[in-house]
Amino acid sequence: MSKSASPFRSRELHPERLIAPYARPELEALVARYGSPLLLIDCDVVRAQYQRLAAALPGVGLHYALKPLPELAVVATLKEIGACFDVASGGEAELVRSQGVAPERCIHTHPIKRDGDIRDALRFGIRTFVADNVDELGKFVRHRRRVEVLLRVAFRAADAVCDLSRKFGCDPAAVPELLSVARRLGVRVTGLSFHVGSQTPTPTMHVRAIEACAALMRAAHAGGHEPLSVLDIGGGFPIDYQQPVMPIEQFCAPIRAALAALPVGLRLLAEPGRYIAGPAGTVVATVTGRAWRDGRWWFYLDDGVYGSFSGQIYDHARYPVRALRDDGERVVAVLAGPTCDSIDVVDDAIELPLLEAGDLVVGSQMGAYTSASAGDFNFIRRARVLAVNQHGAGAA
Ligand SMILES: *Cc1c(COP(=O)(O)O)cnc(C)c1O
């Protein structure tokens, strides 16, 4: 595919080496060189997050869900260390393919697909798909010799920040009937999947869903179905924002215990997105101006909720934000985005130094569901994406 026809936004790779926590002169130098706003993606952090989750969930094949941060550098970094991938659209499949990822390392998890979506994924070589109803199973009849399907079951974590089981997934009670329909259609169902919701503060619903799936698998077997041999436990693994969450080892311990109680020989998968991408992203924005309104300072940035901070709207996230210059008098201020819309406010009451035009503001934990959901409202340029620390330890 030629560069101009690429479905991807401008994604740039830079050989910058940057050691976290990033020092002020380094960030100032990057802005001087590449402009503002910037979204820095730290590939060292991508690697560390993947490895930490892999260690917390031994025996579980981690498939990075591209949705939170569909960036070349992230895919390339994860590919190098043996990760698998979870794609949900033709664009995501094209992105992993462009990085030379083998299709056997990918699953397609969108529960609702057009025939063209299935065909595109099959042409790339993906064989594992997800369905959650009779109509979707029917779409695989013509491809039945080439696909295996996971049934997505809905389990809702009441405490998840983002509910992903309202829109997708079948009622657990519907699984036996769906298995029967699949058998009649000749569509091979090999397992179950779920996604209890994103940024779940406790593992309670993961554990309950694993136990419920185990019971569904036993019932299917007893009902004479081919044994279900795959369990995909989805994503949801939480990260610190303004509020810290439990360490991932503690979060995964009861999940490990629940998985250990399953029959041996099951293939276990997970689809982490946020956990891998979130901590890797840092946004650097610049104050464009300020005003004193109604007894308060307003500082205006060149990035806001229509840009990298879009996750404050769509993802209900509150990012840790600080000024790079951290001296002198502090004031409680409003931090506003660049568009002419009044909703474009990053924080209504944030303690900051008395900033002025040109000062830099840094948002951390901003890799997931940030630039991915940003737009070009007001025709304001999105943050430029810069990947740093692209090559493994030892590279310059
Ligand atoms: C969004 C999504 C994910 C990633 O979820 P996180 O909570 O970010 O880990 C995984 N799988 C599917 C099907 C999704 O839609």
Coordinates of C-alpha atoms and ligand atoms in Angstrom, one line a residue:
M1 CA 0.0 0.0 0.0
S2 CA 1.5 3.4 -0.9
K3 CA 2.2 5.9 1.8
S4 CA -0.5 8.3 0.6
A5 CA -3.2 5.6 0.5
S6 CA -2.4 4.5 4.1
P7 CA -5.4 4.4 6.4
F8 CA -3.2 5.4 9.3
R9 CA -2.7 8.9 10.5
S10 CA 0.8 10.3 10.2
R11 CA 2.8 8.1 12.5
E12 CA 6.4 9.0 13.0
L13 CA 9.2 7.0 14.4
H14 CA 12.1 8.7 16.0
P15 CA 15.3 7.3 17.4
E16 CA 15.1 9.4 20.5
R17 CA 16.3 7.9 23.7
L18 CA 14.6 9.2 26.8
I19 CA 14.8 8.0 30.3
A20 CA 11.7 8.3 32.5
P21 CA 10.9 10.3 34.5
Y22 CA 11.6 12.7 31.6
A23 CA 13.7 15.8 32.5
R24 CA 12.5 19.3 31.7
P25 CA 15.3 20.1 29.3
E26 CA 14.7 17.0 27.3
L27 CA 11.0 17.7 26.9
E28 CA 11.7 21.3 26.0
A29 CA 14.2 20.1 23.4
L30 CA 11.7 17.7 21.9
V31 CA 9.0 20.5 21.6
A32 CA 11.6 22.8 20.1
R33 CA 12.4 20.2 17.5
Y34 CA 9.1 18.6 16.8
G35 CA 6.5 21.2 17.8
S36 CA 3.6 21.0 20.2
P37 CA 1.4 19.3 21.2
L38 CA 3.3 15.9 21.4
L39 CA 2.2 12.5 22.4
L40 CA 5.3 10.6 23.4
I41 CA 5.0 6.8 23.3
D42 CA 7.7 5.1 25.4
C43 CA 8.4 1.7 23.9
D44 CA 10.4 0.7 27.0
V45 CA 7.2 1.1 29.0
V46 CA 5.2 -0.8 26.4
R47 CA 7.7 -3.7 26.8
A48 CA 7.7 -3.5 30.6
Q49 CA 3.9 -3.4 30.9
Y50 CA 3.6 -6.4 28.6
Q51 CA 6.2 -8.4 30.5
R52 CA 4.7 -7.5 33.9
L53 CA 1.3 -8.6 32.9
A54 CA 2.6 -11.8 31.2
A55 CA 4.4 -12.6 34.5
A56 CA 1.2 -12.0 36.5
L57 CA -0.8 -14.3 34.1
P58 CA 1.5 -17.2 33.3
G59 CA 0.1 -19.5 30.7
V60 CA -2.2 -16.9 29.2
G61 CA -1.5 -15.8 25.7
L62 CA -1.6 -12.0 25.7
H63 CA -3.2 -10.4 22.6
Y64 CA -2.7 -6.7 22.6
A65 CA -6.0 -5.0 21.7
L66 CA -5.1 -2.3 19.3
K67 CA -8.1 -0.1 20.0
P68 CA -6.6 2.1 22.8
L69 CA -3.4 3.0 20.9
P70 CA -3.2 1.8 17.3
E71 CA 0.3 2.9 16.6
L72 CA 3.0 1.3 14.5
A73 CA 5.7 1.6 17.2
V74 CA 3.6 -0.2 19.7
V75 CA 2.8 -3.0 17.3
A76 CA 6.5 -3.3 16.2
T77 CA 7.7 -3.3 19.8
L78 CA 5.2 -5.9 21.0
K79 CA 5.8 -8.1 17.9
E80 CA 9.6 -8.2 18.7
I81 CA 8.9 -9.6 22.2
G82 CA 6.5 -12.3 21.0
A83 CA 3.1 -10.7 21.7
C84 CA -0.1 -11.6 19.9
F85 CA -2.7 -9.2 18.7
D86 CA -6.5 -8.6 19.0
V87 CA -7.9 -6.6 16.0
A88 CA -11.5 -5.5 15.6
S89 CA -11.4 -3.6 12.2
G90 CA -9.9 -3.8 8.8
G91 CA -7.6 -0.8 9.6
E92 CA -6.3 -2.6 12.7
A93 CA -5.7 -5.8 10.7
E94 CA -3.9 -3.7 8.1
L95 CA -1.7 -2.1 10.7
V96 CA -0.5 -5.4 12.2
R97 CA 0.0 -6.8 8.7
S98 CA 2.1 -3.8 7.7
Q99 CA 4.5 -4.7 10.6
G100 CA 4.9 -8.3 9.4
V101 CA 2.9 -9.9 12.2
A102 CA 2.0 -13.4 11.4
P103 CA -1.8 -13.9 11.1
E104 CA -1.7 -16.9 13.4
R105 CA -0.8 -14.5 16.1
C106 CA -4.0 -12.5 15.6
I107 CA -7.6 -12.9 16.6
H108 CA -10.5 -10.8 15.3
T109 CA -12.8 -10.0 18.2
H110 CA -15.5 -7.6 16.8
P111 CA -18.8 -9.4 17.6
I112 CA -20.7 -7.7 14.7
K113 CA -19.2 -7.9 11.3
R114 CA -19.9 -7.4 7.6
D115 CA -19.1 -10.2 5.3
G116 CA -16.4 -7.9 3.8
D117 CA -14.8 -7.6 7.3
I118 CA -14.7 -11.4 7.6
R119 CA -13.3 -11.8 4.1
D120 CA -10.6 -9.1 4.7
A121 CA -9.5 -10.8 7.9
L122 CA -9.5 -14.2 6.2
R123 CA -7.5 -12.9 3.3
F124 CA -4.8 -11.7 5.8
G125 CA -5.0 -15.2 7.4
I126 CA -6.8 -14.7 10.6
R127 CA -8.9 -17.8 11.6
T128 CA -10.3 -17.0 15.0
F129 CA -13.4 -14.8 15.2
V130 CA -16.0 -13.9 17.8
A131 CA -19.8 -14.1 17.6
D132 CA -22.6 -13.5 20.1
N133 CA -25.8 -14.3 18.3
V134 CA -27.5 -16.5 15.7
D135 CA -27.2 -14.0 12.9
E136 CA -23.5 -13.6 13.4
L137 CA -23.0 -17.4 13.4
G138 CA -24.9 -17.5 10.1
K139 CA -22.3 -15.2 8.6
F140 CA -19.7 -17.9 9.0
V141 CA -21.5 -20.6 7.2
R142 CA -19.9 -19.8 3.8
H143 CA -16.5 -19.6 5.5
R144 CA -17.0 -22.5 7.9
R145 CA -14.1 -24.6 6.7
R146 CA -11.6 -21.8 7.5
V147 CA -12.8 -20.3 10.8
E148 CA -13.2 -21.1 14.4
V149 CA -15.5 -19.0 16.5
L150 CA -15.5 -18.0 20.2
L151 CA -18.9 -17.2 21.7
R152 CA -18.7 -13.9 23.5
V153 CA -20.6 -14.0 26.8
A154 CA -21.7 -10.9 28.7
F155 CA -20.7 -10.5 32.3
R156 CA -21.0 -7.0 33.6
A157 CA -18.7 -5.6 36.3
A158 CA -20.8 -3.1 38.1
D159 CA -17.6 -1.2 39.1
A160 CA -16.0 -1.1 35.7
V161 CA -15.3 2.5 34.5
C162 CA -16.3 1.5 31.0
D163 CA -19.0 -1.1 30.5
L164 CA -18.3 -3.4 27.6
S165 CA -21.1 -6.0 28.2
R166 CA -24.1 -3.8 27.5
K167 CA -23.4 -3.5 23.8
F168 CA -21.9 -7.0 23.2
G169 CA -22.1 -10.5 24.5
C170 CA -24.9 -13.1 24.9
D171 CA -26.6 -14.0 28.1
P172 CA -24.8 -17.0 29.6
A173 CA -28.1 -18.8 29.5
A174 CA -28.1 -18.5 25.7
V175 CA -24.9 -20.4 25.2
P176 CA -26.4 -23.9 24.9
E177 CA -28.8 -22.8 22.2
L178 CA -26.1 -21.0 20.3
L179 CA -23.9 -24.1 20.4
S180 CA -26.7 -26.1 19.0
V181 CA -27.3 -23.6 16.2
A182 CA -23.6 -23.5 15.4
R183 CA -23.6 -27.3 15.2
R184 CA -26.6 -27.3 12.8
L185 CA -24.9 -24.7 10.6
G186 CA -21.6 -26.5 10.6
V187 CA -19.8 -23.6 12.2
R188 CA -17.0 -24.7 14.6
V189 CA -17.2 -23.1 18.0
T190 CA -14.0 -23.7 19.9
G191 CA -14.4 -21.6 23.0
L192 CA -15.8 -18.7 25.0
S193 CA -14.7 -15.1 25.5
F194 CA -15.8 -12.2 27.6
H195 CA -14.8 -8.6 28.4
V196 CA -16.1 -7.6 31.8
G197 CA -15.4 -3.9 31.1
S198 CA -12.4 -1.6 31.0
Q199 CA -10.5 -0.2 34.0
T200 CA -12.2 -2.6 36.4
P201 CA -10.9 -1.7 39.9
T202 CA -11.2 -5.3 41.3
P203 CA -10.9 -8.7 39.7
T204 CA -14.1 -9.9 41.2
M205 CA -16.0 -10.1 37.9
H206 CA -13.1 -11.6 36.0
V207 CA -13.1 -14.5 38.5
R208 CA -16.9 -14.9 38.4
A209 CA -16.9 -14.9 34.6
I210 CA -14.1 -17.5 34.5
E211 CA -16.1 -19.7 36.9
A212 CA -19.3 -19.2 34.9
C213 CA -17.5 -20.1 31.7
A214 CA -16.1 -23.2 33.2
A215 CA -19.6 -24.3 34.2
L216 CA -20.9 -23.5 30.6
M217 CA -18.0 -25.5 29.2
R218 CA -18.9 -28.5 31.4
A219 CA -22.5 -28.3 30.5
A220 CA -21.7 -28.1 26.8
H221 CA -19.5 -31.2 27.1
A222 CA -22.3 -33.0 29.0
G223 CA -24.7 -31.9 26.3
G224 CA -22.7 -33.8 23.7
H225 CA -20.9 -30.8 22.1
E226 CA -17.3 -30.9 20.9
P227 CA -15.2 -29.9 23.9
L228 CA -14.7 -26.1 24.1
S229 CA -10.9 -25.7 24.4
V230 CA -10.4 -21.9 24.4
L231 CA -11.2 -19.4 27.1
D232 CA -10.5 -15.7 26.3
I233 CA -10.7 -13.5 29.4
G234 CA -10.7 -10.2 27.6
G235 CA -9.2 -7.0 28.9
G236 CA -10.1 -4.6 31.7
F237 CA -6.8 -4.6 33.6
P238 CA -6.6 -1.3 35.4
I239 CA -3.9 1.4 35.6
D240 CA -3.2 4.3 37.9
Y241 CA -4.7 7.7 36.9
Q242 CA -5.3 10.4 39.4
Q243 CA -6.6 7.6 41.6
P244 CA -4.2 4.7 42.1
V245 CA -5.4 1.1 41.6
M246 CA -4.1 -2.2 43.1
P247 CA -0.9 -3.5 41.6
I248 CA -1.4 -5.9 38.7
E249 CA 0.2 -8.8 40.6
Q250 CA -2.5 -8.4 43.3
F251 CA -5.2 -7.9 40.7
C252 CA -4.2 -11.0 38.8
A253 CA -3.7 -13.4 41.8
P254 CA -7.4 -14.4 42.2
I255 CA -7.7 -14.6 38.4
R256 CA -4.7 -17.0 38.3
A257 CA -6.3 -19.1 41.0
A258 CA -9.6 -19.3 39.1
L259 CA -7.7 -20.3 35.9
A260 CA -5.7 -22.9 37.8
A261 CA -9.0 -24.6 38.7
L262 CA -10.0 -25.1 35.0
P263 CA -9.4 -28.4 33.3
V264 CA -5.9 -28.8 32.0
G265 CA -5.3 -28.4 28.3
L266 CA -7.5 -25.3 27.8
R267 CA -6.0 -22.6 25.7
L268 CA -6.1 -19.3 27.7
L269 CA -6.1 -15.9 26.1
A270 CA -6.4 -12.3 27.2
E271 CA -6.9 -9.1 25.3
P272 CA -5.2 -6.3 27.3
G273 CA -5.2 -2.9 25.8
R274 CA -5.1 -0.1 28.4
Y275 CA -2.7 -1.9 30.7
I276 CA 0.0 -2.1 28.0
A277 CA -0.6 1.3 26.2
G278 CA -1.8 3.6 29.0
P279 CA 1.4 4.1 31.0
A280 CA 3.5 4.4 27.8
G281 CA 1.9 7.7 26.7
T282 CA 2.9 11.2 27.9
V283 CA 1.3 14.3 26.4
V284 CA 3.3 17.5 26.3
A285 CA 1.2 20.6 25.5
T286 CA 2.0 24.3 25.5
V287 CA 0.2 27.2 27.1
T288 CA -1.0 29.5 24.3
G289 CA -2.4 32.3 26.4
R290 CA -4.1 33.1 29.7
A291 CA -6.9 35.2 31.0
W292 CA -8.3 36.3 34.4
R293 CA -12.0 35.5 34.5
D294 CA -14.4 35.5 37.4
G295 CA -11.7 35.5 40.0
R296 CA -9.6 32.7 38.5
W297 CA -6.8 32.2 36.1
W298 CA -7.6 30.4 32.9
F299 CA -4.6 28.8 31.1
Y300 CA -5.3 27.8 27.5
L301 CA -3.4 24.9 26.0
D302 CA -2.8 23.7 22.4
D303 CA -4.4 20.3 23.3
G304 CA -7.7 19.5 24.9
V305 CA -10.7 17.3 25.1
Y306 CA -11.2 17.2 21.4
G307 CA -7.6 16.1 21.1
S308 CA -5.4 14.0 23.4
F309 CA -7.6 14.6 26.4
S310 CA -10.6 13.1 24.6
G311 CA -10.5 10.2 27.0
Q312 CA -11.8 12.5 29.7
I313 CA -15.1 12.5 27.7
Y314 CA -15.2 9.0 26.1
D315 CA -13.1 7.0 28.6
H316 CA -14.1 8.9 31.8
A317 CA -10.4 9.2 32.7
R318 CA -8.7 11.8 34.8
Y319 CA -5.0 12.1 33.9
P320 CA -2.3 13.3 36.2
V321 CA -1.4 16.7 34.8
R322 CA 1.4 19.0 35.9
A323 CA 3.3 22.0 34.7
L324 CA 6.9 21.4 33.7
R325 CA 7.9 24.6 35.4
D326 CA 7.3 24.0 39.0
D327 CA 8.4 27.1 40.8
G328 CA 7.0 30.2 42.6
E329 CA 3.5 31.0 43.6
R330 CA 0.8 28.4 43.0
V331 CA -2.7 29.3 42.0
V332 CA -6.0 27.3 41.5
A333 CA -6.7 27.7 37.8
V334 CA -8.8 26.4 35.0
L335 CA -6.9 24.5 32.4
A336 CA -8.7 24.8 29.0
G337 CA -8.2 23.3 25.6
P338 CA -7.7 25.1 22.3
T339 CA -11.1 24.9 20.7
C340 CA -13.8 27.5 20.8
D341 CA -16.2 25.1 22.6
S342 CA -16.9 25.6 26.3
I343 CA -16.8 21.9 27.0
D344 CA -13.2 21.9 26.1
V345 CA -11.8 22.2 29.6
V346 CA -9.2 19.8 30.9
D347 CA -9.6 20.8 34.6
D348 CA -11.8 23.2 36.4
A349 CA -9.7 23.6 39.5
I350 CA -6.1 22.5 39.2
E351 CA -3.2 23.8 41.3
L352 CA -0.5 25.1 39.0
P353 CA 2.3 27.7 39.0
L354 CA 1.3 31.1 37.5
L355 CA 1.8 30.0 33.9
E356 CA 2.3 32.1 30.8
A357 CA 2.3 31.5 27.1
G358 CA 5.1 29.1 26.1
D359 CA 5.1 27.1 29.3
L360 CA 4.8 23.4 29.0
V361 CA 2.2 21.2 30.6
V362 CA 2.6 17.4 30.9
G363 CA -0.1 14.7 31.1
S364 CA 1.0 11.2 32.1
Q365 CA -0.7 7.8 31.8
M366 CA -2.0 9.1 28.5
G367 CA -1.3 6.3 26.0
A368 CA -4.7 4.6 26.0
Y369 CA -8.0 5.9 24.6
T370 CA -6.5 9.4 24.2
S371 CA -5.2 10.2 20.7
A372 CA -7.1 7.1 19.5
S373 CA -10.4 9.0 20.0
A374 CA -9.1 12.5 19.2
G375 CA -10.6 14.5 16.3
D376 CA -9.8 17.6 14.3
F377 CA -12.6 19.8 15.6
N378 CA -12.0 23.5 14.9
F379 CA -9.4 22.2 12.4
I380 CA -6.9 22.2 15.2
R381 CA -3.9 19.9 14.7
R382 CA -3.7 16.8 16.8
A383 CA -0.7 16.0 18.9
R384 CA 2.1 14.7 16.9
V385 CA 3.0 11.1 17.9
L386 CA 6.6 10.5 18.7
A387 CA 7.8 7.0 19.6
V388 CA 10.9 7.0 21.9
N389 CA 13.1 4.1 23.1
Q390 CA 12.0 2.1 20.1
H391 CA 14.6 -0.5 20.2
G392 CA 15.3 -2.9 23.1
A393 CA 17.8 -2.3 25.9
G394 CA 21.2 -1.7 24.6
A395 CA 20.2 0.4 21.6
A396 CA 21.4 4.0 21.5
Ligands
LIG1 C1 -11.5 -2.5 24.1 C2 -11.4 -4.0 24.0 C3 -10.3 -4.6 24.6 C4 -9.2 -3.8 25.5 O1 -9.7 -3.6 26.7 P1 -8.9 -2.9 27.9 O2 -9.8 -2.7 29.0 O3 -8.3 -1.6 27.3 O4 -7.8 -3.8 28.2 C5 -10.1 -5.9 24.5 N1 -11.0 -6.7 23.8 C6 -12.1 -6.1 23.2 C7 -13.0 -7.0 22.4 C8 -12.3 -4.8 23.3 O5 -13.4 -4.2 22.7

